[in-house]
CSV table of C-alpha atoms and ligand atoms in Angstrom, one decimal:
chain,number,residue,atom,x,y,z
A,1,UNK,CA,-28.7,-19.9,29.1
A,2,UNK,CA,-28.4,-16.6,30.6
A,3,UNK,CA,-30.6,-16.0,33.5
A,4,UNK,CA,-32.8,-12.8,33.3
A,5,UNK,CA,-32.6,-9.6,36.2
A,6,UNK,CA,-35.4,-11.6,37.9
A,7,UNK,CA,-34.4,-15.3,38.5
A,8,UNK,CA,-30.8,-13.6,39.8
A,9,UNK,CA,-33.1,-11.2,41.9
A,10,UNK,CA,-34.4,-14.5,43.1
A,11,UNK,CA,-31.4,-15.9,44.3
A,12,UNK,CA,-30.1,-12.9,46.2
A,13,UNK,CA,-30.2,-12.6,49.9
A,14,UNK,CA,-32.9,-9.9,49.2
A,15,UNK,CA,-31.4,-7.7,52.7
A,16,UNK,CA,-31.3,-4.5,50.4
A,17,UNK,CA,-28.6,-3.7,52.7
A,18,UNK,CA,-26.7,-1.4,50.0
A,19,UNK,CA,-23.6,-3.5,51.1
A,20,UNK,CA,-22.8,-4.4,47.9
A,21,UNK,CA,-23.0,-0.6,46.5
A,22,UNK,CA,-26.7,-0.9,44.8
A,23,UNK,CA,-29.5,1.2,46.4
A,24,UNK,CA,-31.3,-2.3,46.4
A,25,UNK,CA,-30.7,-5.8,45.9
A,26,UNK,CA,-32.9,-5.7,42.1
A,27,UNK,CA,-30.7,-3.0,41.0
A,28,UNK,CA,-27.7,-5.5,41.5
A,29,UNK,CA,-29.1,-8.4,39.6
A,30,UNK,CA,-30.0,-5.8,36.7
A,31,UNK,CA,-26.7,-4.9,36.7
A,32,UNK,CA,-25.4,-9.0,37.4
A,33,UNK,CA,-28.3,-9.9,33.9
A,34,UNK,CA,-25.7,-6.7,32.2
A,35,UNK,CA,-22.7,-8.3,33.3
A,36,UNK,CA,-21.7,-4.6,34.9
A,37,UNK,CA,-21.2,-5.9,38.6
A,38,UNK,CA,-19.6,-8.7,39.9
A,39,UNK,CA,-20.7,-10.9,42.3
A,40,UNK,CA,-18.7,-11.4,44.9
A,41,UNK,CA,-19.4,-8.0,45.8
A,42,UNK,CA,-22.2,-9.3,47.9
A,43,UNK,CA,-21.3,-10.7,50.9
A,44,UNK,CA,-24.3,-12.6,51.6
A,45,UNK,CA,-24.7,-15.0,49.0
A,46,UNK,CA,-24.8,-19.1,49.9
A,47,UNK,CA,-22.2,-21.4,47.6
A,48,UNK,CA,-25.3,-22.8,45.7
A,49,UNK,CA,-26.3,-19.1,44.7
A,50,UNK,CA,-23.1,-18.7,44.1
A,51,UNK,CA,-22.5,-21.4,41.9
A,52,UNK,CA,-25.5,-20.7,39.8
A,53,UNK,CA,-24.3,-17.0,39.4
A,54,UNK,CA,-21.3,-18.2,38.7
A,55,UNK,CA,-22.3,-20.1,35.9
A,56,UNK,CA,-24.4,-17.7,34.3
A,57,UNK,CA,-22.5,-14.4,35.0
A,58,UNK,CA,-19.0,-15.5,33.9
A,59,UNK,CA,-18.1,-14.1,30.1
A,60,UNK,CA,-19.5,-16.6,27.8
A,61,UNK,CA,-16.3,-16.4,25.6
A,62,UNK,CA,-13.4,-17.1,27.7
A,63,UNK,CA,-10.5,-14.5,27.8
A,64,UNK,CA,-7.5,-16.1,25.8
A,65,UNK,CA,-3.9,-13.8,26.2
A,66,UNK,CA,-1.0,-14.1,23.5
A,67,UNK,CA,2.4,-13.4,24.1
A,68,UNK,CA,4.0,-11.4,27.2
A,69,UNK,CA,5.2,-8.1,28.2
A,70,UNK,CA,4.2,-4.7,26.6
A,71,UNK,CA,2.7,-5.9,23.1
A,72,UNK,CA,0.7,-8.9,24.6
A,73,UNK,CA,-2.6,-8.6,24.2
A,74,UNK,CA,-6.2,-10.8,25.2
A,75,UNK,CA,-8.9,-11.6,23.2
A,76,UNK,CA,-12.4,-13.2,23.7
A,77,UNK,CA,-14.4,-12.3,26.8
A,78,UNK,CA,-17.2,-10.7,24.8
A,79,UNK,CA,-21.1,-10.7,25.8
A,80,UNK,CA,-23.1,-9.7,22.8
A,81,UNK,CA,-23.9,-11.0,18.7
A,82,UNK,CA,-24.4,-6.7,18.2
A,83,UNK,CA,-21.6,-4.0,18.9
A,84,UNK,CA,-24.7,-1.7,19.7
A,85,UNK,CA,-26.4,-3.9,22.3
A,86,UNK,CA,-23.2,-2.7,24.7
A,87,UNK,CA,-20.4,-2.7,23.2
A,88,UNK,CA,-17.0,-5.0,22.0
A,89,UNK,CA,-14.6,-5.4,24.2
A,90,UNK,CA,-11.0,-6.8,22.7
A,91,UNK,CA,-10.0,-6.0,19.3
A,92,UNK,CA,-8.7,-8.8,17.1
A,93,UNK,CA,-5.0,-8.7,17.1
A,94,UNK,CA,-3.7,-8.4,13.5
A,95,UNK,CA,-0.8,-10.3,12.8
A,96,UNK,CA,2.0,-10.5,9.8
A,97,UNK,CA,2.5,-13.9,8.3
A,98,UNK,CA,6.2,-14.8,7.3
A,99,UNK,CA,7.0,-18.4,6.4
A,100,UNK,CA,10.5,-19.8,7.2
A,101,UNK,CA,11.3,-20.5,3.6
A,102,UNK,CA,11.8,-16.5,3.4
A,103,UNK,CA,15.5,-15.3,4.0
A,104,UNK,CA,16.1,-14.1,7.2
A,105,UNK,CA,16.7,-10.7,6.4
A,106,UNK,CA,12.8,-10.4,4.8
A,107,UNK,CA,11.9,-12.0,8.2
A,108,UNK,CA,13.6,-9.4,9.7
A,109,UNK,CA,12.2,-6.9,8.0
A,110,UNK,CA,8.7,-7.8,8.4
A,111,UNK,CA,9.2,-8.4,12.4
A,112,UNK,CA,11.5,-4.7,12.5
A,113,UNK,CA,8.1,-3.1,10.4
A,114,UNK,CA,5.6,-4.6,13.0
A,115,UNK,CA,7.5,-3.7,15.8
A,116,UNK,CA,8.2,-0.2,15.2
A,117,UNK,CA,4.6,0.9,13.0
A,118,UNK,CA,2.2,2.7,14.3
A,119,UNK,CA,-0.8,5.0,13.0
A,120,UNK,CA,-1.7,7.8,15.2
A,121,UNK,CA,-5.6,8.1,15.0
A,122,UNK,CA,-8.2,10.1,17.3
A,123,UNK,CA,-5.2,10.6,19.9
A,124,UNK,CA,-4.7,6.0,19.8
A,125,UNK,CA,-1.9,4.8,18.1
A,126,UNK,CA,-2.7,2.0,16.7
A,127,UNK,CA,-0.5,-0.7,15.8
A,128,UNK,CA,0.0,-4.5,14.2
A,129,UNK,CA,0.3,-6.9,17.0
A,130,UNK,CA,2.6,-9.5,16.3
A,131,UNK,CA,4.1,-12.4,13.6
A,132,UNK,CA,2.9,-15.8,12.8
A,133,UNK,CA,5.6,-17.6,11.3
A,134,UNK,CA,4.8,-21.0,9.1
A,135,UNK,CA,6.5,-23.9,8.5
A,136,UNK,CA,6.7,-24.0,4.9
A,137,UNK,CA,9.7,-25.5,4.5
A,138,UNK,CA,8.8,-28.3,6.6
A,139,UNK,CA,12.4,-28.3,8.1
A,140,UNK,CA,12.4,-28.2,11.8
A,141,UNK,CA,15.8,-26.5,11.6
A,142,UNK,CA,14.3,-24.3,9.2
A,143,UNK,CA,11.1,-23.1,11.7
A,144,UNK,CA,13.5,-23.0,14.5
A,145,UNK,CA,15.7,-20.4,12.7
A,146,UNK,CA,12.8,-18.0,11.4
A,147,UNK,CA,11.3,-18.3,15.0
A,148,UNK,CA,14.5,-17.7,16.5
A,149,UNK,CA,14.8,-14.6,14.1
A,150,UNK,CA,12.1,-12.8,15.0
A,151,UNK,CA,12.2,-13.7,18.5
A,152,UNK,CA,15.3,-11.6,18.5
A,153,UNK,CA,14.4,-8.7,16.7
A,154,UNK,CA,11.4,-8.1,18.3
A,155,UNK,CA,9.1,-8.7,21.6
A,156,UNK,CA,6.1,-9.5,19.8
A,157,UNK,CA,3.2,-12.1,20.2
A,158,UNK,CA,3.6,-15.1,18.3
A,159,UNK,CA,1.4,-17.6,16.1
A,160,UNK,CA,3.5,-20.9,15.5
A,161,UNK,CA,1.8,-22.3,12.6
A,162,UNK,CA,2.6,-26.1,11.7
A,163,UNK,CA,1.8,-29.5,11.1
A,164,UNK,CA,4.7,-31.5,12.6
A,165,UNK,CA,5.1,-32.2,15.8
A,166,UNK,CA,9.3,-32.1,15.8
A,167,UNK,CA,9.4,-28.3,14.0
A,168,UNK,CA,6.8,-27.3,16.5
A,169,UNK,CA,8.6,-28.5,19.4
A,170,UNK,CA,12.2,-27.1,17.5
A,171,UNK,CA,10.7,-23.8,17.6
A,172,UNK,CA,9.4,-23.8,21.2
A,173,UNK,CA,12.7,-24.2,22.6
A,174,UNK,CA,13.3,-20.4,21.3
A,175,UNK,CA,9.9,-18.5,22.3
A,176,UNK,CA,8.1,-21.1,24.3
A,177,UNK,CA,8.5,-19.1,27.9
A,178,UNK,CA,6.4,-16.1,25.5
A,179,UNK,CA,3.2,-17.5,25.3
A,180,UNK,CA,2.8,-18.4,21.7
A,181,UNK,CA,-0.6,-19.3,20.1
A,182,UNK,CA,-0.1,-22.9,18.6
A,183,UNK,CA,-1.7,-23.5,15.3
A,184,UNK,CA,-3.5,-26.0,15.1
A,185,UNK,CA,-4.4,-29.0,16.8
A,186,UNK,CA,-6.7,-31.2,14.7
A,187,UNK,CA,-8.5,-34.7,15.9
A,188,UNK,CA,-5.7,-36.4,14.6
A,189,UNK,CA,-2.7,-34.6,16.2
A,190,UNK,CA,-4.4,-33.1,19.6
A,191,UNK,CA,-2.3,-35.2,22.1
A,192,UNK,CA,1.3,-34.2,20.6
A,193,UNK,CA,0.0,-30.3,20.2
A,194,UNK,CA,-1.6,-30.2,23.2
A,195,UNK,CA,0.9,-31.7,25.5
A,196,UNK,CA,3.3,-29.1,23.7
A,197,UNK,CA,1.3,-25.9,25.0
A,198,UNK,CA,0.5,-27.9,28.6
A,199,UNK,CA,4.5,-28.3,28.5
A,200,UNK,CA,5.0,-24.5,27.4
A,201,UNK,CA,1.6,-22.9,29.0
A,202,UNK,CA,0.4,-21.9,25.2
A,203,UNK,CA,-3.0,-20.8,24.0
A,204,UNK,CA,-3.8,-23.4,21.0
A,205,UNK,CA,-5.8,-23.0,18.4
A,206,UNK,CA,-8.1,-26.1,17.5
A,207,UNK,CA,-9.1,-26.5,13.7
A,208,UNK,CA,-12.0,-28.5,12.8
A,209,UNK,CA,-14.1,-28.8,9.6
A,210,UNK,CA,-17.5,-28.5,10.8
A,211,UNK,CA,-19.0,-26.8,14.3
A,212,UNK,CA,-19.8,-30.0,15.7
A,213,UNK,CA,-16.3,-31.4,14.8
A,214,UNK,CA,-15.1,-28.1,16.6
A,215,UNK,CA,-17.4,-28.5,19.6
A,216,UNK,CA,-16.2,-32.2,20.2
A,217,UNK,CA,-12.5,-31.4,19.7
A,218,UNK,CA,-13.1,-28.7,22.3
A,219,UNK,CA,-14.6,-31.0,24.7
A,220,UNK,CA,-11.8,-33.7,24.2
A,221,UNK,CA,-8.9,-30.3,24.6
A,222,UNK,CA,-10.4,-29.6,27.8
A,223,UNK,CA,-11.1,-32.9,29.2
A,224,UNK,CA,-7.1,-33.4,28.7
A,225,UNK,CA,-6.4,-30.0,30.7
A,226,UNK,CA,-6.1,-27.7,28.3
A,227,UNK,CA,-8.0,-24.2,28.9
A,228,UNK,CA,-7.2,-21.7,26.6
A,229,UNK,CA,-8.2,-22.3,23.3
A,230,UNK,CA,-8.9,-20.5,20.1
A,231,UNK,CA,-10.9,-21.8,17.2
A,232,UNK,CA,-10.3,-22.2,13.7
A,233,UNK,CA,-13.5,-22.5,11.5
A,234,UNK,CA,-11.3,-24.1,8.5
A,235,UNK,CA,-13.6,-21.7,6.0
A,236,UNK,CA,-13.1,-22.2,2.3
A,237,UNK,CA,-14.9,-18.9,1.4
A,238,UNK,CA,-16.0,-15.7,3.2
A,239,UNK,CA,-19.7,-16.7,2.9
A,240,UNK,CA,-18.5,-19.8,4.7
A,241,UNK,CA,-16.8,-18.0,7.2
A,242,UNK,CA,-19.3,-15.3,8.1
A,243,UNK,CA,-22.2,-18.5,8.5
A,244,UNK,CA,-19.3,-20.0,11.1
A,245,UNK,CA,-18.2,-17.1,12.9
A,246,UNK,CA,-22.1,-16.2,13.8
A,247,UNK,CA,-23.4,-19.3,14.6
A,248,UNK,CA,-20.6,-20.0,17.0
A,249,UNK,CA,-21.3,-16.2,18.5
A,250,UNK,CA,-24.7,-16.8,19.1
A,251,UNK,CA,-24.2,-20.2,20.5
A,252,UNK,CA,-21.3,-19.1,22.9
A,253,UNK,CA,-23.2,-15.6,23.7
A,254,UNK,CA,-26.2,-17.8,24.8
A,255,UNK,CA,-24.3,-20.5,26.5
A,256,UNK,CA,-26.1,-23.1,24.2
A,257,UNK,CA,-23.3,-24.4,23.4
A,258,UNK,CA,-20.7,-24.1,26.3
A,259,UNK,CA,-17.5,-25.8,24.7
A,260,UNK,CA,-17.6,-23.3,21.7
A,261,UNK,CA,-17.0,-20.9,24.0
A,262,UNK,CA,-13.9,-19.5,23.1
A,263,UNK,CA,-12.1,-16.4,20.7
A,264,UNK,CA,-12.4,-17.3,16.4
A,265,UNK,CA,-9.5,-17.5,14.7
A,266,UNK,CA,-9.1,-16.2,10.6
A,267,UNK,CA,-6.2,-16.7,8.7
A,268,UNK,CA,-7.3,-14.4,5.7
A,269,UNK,CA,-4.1,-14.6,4.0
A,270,UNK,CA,-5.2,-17.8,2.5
A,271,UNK,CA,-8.9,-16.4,1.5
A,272,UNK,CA,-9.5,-15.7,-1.7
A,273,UNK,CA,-9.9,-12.0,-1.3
A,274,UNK,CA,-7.4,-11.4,1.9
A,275,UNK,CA,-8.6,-7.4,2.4
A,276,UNK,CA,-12.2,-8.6,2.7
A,277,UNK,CA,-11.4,-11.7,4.5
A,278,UNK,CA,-9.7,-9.0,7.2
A,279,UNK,CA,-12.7,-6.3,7.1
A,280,UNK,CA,-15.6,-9.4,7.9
A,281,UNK,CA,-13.3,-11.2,10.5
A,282,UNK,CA,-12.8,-7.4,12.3
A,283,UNK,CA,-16.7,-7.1,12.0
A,284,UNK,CA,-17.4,-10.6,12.7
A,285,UNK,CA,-16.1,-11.8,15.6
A,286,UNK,CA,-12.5,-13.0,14.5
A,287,UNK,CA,-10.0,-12.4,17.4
A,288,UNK,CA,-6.7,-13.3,15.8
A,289,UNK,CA,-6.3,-12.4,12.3
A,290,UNK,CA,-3.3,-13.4,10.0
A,291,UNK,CA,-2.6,-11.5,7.2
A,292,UNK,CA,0.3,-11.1,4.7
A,293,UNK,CA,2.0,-7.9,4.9
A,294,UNK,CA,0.1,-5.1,3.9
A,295,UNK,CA,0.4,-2.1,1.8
A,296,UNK,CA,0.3,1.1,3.7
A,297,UNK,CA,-3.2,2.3,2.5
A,298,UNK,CA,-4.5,-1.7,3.4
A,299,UNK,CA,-3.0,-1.4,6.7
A,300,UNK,CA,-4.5,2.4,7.9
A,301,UNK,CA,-7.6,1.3,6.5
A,302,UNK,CA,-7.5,-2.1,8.5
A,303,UNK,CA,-6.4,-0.4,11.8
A,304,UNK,CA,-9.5,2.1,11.3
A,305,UNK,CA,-12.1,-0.3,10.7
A,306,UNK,CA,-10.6,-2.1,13.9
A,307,UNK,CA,-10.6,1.1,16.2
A,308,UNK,CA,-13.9,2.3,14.9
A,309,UNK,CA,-15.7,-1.2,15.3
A,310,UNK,CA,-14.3,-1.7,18.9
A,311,UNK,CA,-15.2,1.6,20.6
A,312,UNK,CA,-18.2,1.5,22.7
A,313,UNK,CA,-20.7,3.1,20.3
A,314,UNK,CA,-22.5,4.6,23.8
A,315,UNK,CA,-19.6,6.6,25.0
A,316,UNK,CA,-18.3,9.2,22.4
A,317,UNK,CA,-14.4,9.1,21.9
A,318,UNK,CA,-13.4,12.1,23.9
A,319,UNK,CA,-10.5,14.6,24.6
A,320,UNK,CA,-9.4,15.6,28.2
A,321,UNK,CA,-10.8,18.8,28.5
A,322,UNK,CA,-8.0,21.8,29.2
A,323,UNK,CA,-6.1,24.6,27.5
A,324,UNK,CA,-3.8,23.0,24.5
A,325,UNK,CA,-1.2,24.8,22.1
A,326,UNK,CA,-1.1,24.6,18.4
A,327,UNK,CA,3.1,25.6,17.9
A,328,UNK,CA,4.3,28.0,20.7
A,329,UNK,CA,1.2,30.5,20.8
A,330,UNK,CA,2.3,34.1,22.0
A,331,UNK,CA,0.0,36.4,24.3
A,332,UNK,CA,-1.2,37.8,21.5
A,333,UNK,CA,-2.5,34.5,20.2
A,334,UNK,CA,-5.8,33.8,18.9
A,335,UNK,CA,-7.9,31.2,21.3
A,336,UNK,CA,-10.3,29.4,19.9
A,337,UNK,CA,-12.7,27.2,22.0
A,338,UNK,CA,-14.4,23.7,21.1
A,339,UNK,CA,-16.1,20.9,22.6
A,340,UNK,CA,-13.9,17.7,23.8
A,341,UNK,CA,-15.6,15.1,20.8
A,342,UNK,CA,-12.4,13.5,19.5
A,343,UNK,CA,-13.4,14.1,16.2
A,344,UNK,CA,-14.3,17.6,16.5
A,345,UNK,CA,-10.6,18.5,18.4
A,346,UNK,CA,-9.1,16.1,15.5
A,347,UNK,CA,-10.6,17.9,12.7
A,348,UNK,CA,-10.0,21.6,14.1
A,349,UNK,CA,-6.2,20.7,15.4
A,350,UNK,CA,-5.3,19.6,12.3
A,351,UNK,CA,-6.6,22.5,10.4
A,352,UNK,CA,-5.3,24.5,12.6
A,353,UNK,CA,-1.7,23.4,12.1
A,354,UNK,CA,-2.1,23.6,8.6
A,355,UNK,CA,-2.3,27.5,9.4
A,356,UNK,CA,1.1,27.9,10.8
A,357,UNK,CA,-0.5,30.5,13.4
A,358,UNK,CA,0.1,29.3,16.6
A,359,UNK,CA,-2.7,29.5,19.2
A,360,UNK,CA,-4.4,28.5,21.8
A,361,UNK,CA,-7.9,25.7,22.0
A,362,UNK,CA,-9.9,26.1,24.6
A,363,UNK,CA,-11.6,23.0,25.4
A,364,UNK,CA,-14.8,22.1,27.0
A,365,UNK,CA,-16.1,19.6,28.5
A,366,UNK,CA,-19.3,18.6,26.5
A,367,UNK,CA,-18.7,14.5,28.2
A,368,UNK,CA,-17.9,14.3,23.9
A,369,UNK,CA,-21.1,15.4,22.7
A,370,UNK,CA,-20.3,17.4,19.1
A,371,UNK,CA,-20.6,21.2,19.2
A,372,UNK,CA,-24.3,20.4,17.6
A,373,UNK,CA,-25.6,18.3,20.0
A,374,UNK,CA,-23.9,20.2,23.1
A,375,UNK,CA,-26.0,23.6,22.0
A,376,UNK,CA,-29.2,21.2,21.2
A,377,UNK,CA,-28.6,19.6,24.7
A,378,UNK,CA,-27.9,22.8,27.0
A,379,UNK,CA,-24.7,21.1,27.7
A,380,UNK,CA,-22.8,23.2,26.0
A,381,UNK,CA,-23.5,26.5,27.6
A,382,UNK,CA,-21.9,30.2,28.7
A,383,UNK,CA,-21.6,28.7,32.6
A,384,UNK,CA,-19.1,26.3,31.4
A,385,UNK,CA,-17.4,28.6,28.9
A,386,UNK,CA,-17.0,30.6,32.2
A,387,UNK,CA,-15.9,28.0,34.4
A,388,UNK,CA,-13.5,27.0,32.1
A,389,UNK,CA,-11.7,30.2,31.3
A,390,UNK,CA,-11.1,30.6,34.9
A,391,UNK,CA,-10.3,26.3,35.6
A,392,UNK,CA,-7.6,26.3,32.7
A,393,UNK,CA,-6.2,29.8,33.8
A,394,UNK,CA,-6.6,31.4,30.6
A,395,UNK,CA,-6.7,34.7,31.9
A,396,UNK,CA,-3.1,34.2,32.3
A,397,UNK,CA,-2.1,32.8,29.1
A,398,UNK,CA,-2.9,35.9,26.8
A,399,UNK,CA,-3.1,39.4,26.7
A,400,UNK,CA,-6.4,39.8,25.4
A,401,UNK,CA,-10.4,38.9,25.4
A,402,UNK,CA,-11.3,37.8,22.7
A,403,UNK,CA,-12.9,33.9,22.3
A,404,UNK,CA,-13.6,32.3,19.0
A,405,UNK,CA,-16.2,29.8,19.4
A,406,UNK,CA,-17.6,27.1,16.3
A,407,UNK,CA,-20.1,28.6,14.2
A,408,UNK,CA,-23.0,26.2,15.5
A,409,UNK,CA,-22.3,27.7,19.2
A,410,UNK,CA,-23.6,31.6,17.7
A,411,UNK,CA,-27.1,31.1,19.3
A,412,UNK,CA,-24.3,31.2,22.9
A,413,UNK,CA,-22.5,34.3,21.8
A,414,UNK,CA,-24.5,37.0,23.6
A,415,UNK,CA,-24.7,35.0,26.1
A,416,UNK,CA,-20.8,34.3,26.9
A,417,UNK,CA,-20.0,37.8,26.7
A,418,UNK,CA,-22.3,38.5,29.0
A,419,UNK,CA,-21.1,36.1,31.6
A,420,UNK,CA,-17.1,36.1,30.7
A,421,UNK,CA,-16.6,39.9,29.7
A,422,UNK,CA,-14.9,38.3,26.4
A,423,UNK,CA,-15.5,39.3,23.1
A,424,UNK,CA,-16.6,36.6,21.3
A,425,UNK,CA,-16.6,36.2,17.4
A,426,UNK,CA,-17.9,33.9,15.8
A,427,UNK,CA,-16.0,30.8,13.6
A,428,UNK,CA,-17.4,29.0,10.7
A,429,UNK,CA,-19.3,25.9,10.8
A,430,UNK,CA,-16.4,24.3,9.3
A,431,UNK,CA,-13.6,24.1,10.4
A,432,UNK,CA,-11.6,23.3,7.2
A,433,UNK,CA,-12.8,27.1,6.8
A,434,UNK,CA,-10.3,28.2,10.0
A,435,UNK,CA,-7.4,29.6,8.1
A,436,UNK,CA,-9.3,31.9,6.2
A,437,UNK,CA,-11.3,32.9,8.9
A,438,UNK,CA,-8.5,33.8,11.2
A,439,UNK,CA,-6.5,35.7,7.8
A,440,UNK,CA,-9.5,37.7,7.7
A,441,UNK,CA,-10.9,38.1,11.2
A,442,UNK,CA,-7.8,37.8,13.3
A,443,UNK,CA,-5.2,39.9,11.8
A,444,UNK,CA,-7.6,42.7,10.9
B,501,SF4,FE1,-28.8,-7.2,48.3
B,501,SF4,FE2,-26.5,-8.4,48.7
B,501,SF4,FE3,-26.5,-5.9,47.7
B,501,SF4,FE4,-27.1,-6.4,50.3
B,501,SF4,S1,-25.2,-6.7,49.3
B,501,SF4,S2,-28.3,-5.1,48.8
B,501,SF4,S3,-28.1,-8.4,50.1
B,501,SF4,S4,-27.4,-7.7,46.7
């Protein structure tokens, strides 16, 4: 179980020297019980404290990488059940399954599509993250030639699903330096699959029917020497999966259950309904998610739900504040000034595109509080309009004074043109109302 602020406060060296950046040795252990400081930044602490702290203040889901180079990614190393009690950590990487009974030039295809997609959202482009290629065929010639396929088109992570020992091994000799998740070792073949992804340094997924058939296989994975694991829940329905998937959250997120400790793994392409299987693995706790192919609406909407769910709900999305250009704004160009919430400089850019006026945005730092909340706040305020102006040089980007601010900012109007000399007018509350607002207000 996790210890609480207290019992850790208990094992400190209790010197309150500040050594370890903490005003006081209770405000470490708070932040030790949050998992937001690490403890080996106290210098003081014995080997039994540390081996207590150790165990109770390492991530209770160990961090499992896929693949190498620029598209690897890691998964796991997550500390609560609720996204709003901090925050998730590692998205699920979203993989396309191929199986090597398709011709290689659909393989290739598939592999080209994942390598070279991506969906630029809220200033992330987000993207698929690798193949998992199936022996259908049951050929180990024919495993070894898809693998080999889209080993060459693309650097990609890689899921190696199969039964048989020889394909798996046959398609190793292609990728096997690239860190390929395994799929699966059962009870029954554990030795042969594991000593394959010892052999190769592989992540391996484990696949058991029940949690305690899971927990036990994990015990006997590790006992062998094997470390990074993933687990398959072997659901036959999505209510099946979702009962899984939490229980074996809350029991690794309270350390109840120590071996079960590791990332989920979902292959929704086999579920019955394969764009609900993705949403609930993305929202529960699935790290590696197979999926066929999917359509382009599927896909944006599955890369959305993924960047929205694994954002830290306490820290707004936000936009370097600064002076940016819509086209190639002249002197004489309009500016128009906002607060840095992603989804406010989102929204207004891309109206203002749509336009075809070129001109300047002008924006503030608000630490991604909306326009809204800024004004309600005092955060957004004619100081920083000021400061701003004169930090982002606009005085010597245009010809004029003249400031458009968002319509909830008019209670600041007054205000900043008494402080910045500007003449301010006043936008509307919506910004999909910015084109006729500047037709009417600009050019007049
Ligand atoms: Fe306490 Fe250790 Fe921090 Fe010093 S370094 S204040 S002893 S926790």
């Amino acid at each position: 179980m996790a210890l609480k602020a207290l019992d850790i406060y208990k094992l400190l060296p209790r010197k309150n020297c500040k050594e370890c950046g903490d005003p006081t040795c209770l405000t470490f252990a708070m932040k030790l019980a949050g998992g937001k400081a690490d403890m080996d930044l106290c210098p003081y602490l014995d080997e039994e404290a540390k081996s207590v702290l150790g165990a109770t203040t390492r991530p209770p889901i160990t961090l499992v990488k896929l693949g190498i180079g620029e598209r690897s990614f890691a998964v796991g190393e997550e500390f609560v059940l609720y996204r709003h009690e901090k925050t998730f950590y590692n998205p699920p990487g979203i993989m396309f399954k191929i199986a090597d009974t398709q011709t290689l030039d659909e393989i290739r295809a598939v592999t080209t599509r994942v390598r070279d997609e991506s969906f630029t959202r809220v200033g992330a482009d987000l993207r698929f993250n690798g193949i998992a290629i199936e022996n259908a065929s049951g050929s180990a010639d024919s495993f070894a030639r898809a693998v080999e396929t889209v080993e060459k088109t693309a650097d990609l992570p890689l899921v190696l699903m199969a039964t048989d020992t020889a394909a798996l091994s046959a398609a190793l000799t292609h990728c096997g330096t690239y860190g390929p998740l395994i799929h699966a070792a059962t009870q029954e073949n554990r030795k042969e699959f594991g000593a394959l992804a010892k052999q190769h340094g592989c992540p391996l997924v484990i696949k058991g029917k029940t949690i305690d058939e899971l927990a036990q296989l994990a015990k006997d994975c590790i006992t062998e020497g094997m470390q990074d694991l993933i687990l398959d829940l072997s659901p036959d329905s999505l209510q099946a999966f979702i009962v899984r998937s939490t229980t074996i959250r809350q029991l690794a997120i309270t350390r109840a259950a120590p071996y079960l400790g590791y990332p989920v793994f979902l292959d929704a392409s086999i579920m019955e309904m394969q764009d609900a299987a993705i949403a609930l693995g993305i929202a529960k706790y699935a790290s590696v998610i197979i999926t066929t192919p999917l359509s382009p609406a599927t896909a944006k909407a599955a890369l959305t739900l993924r960047q929205n769910i694994y954002t830290d709900p306490q820290k707004p999305i936000q936009m370097t504040p600064g002076l940016y250009r819509i086209g190639n704004p002249a002197k004489d160009a309009p500016v128009l000034m906002t607060v840095n919430f992603s989804l406010t400089f989102f929204t207004l850019q891309g109206y203002l595109e749509s336009t075809r006026m070129p001109c300047f945005m002008l924006i503030v730092d608000t630490e991604g509080l909306s326009v809204l909340t800024a004004v309600a706040a005092g955060k957004l305020n004619e100081m920083l309009v000021k400061d701003s102006i004169k930090k982002f040089a606009l005085e010597d980007e245009v010809s004029h004074r003249k400031l458009i601010i968002p319509g909830y900012a008019s209670p600041l109007s007054g205000r900043i043109e008494e402080v910045t000399g500007w003449k301010v007018l006043v936008g509307p509350r919506d910004a999909a109302e910015i084109g006729d607002f500047l037709n009417e207000e600009w050019k007049k």
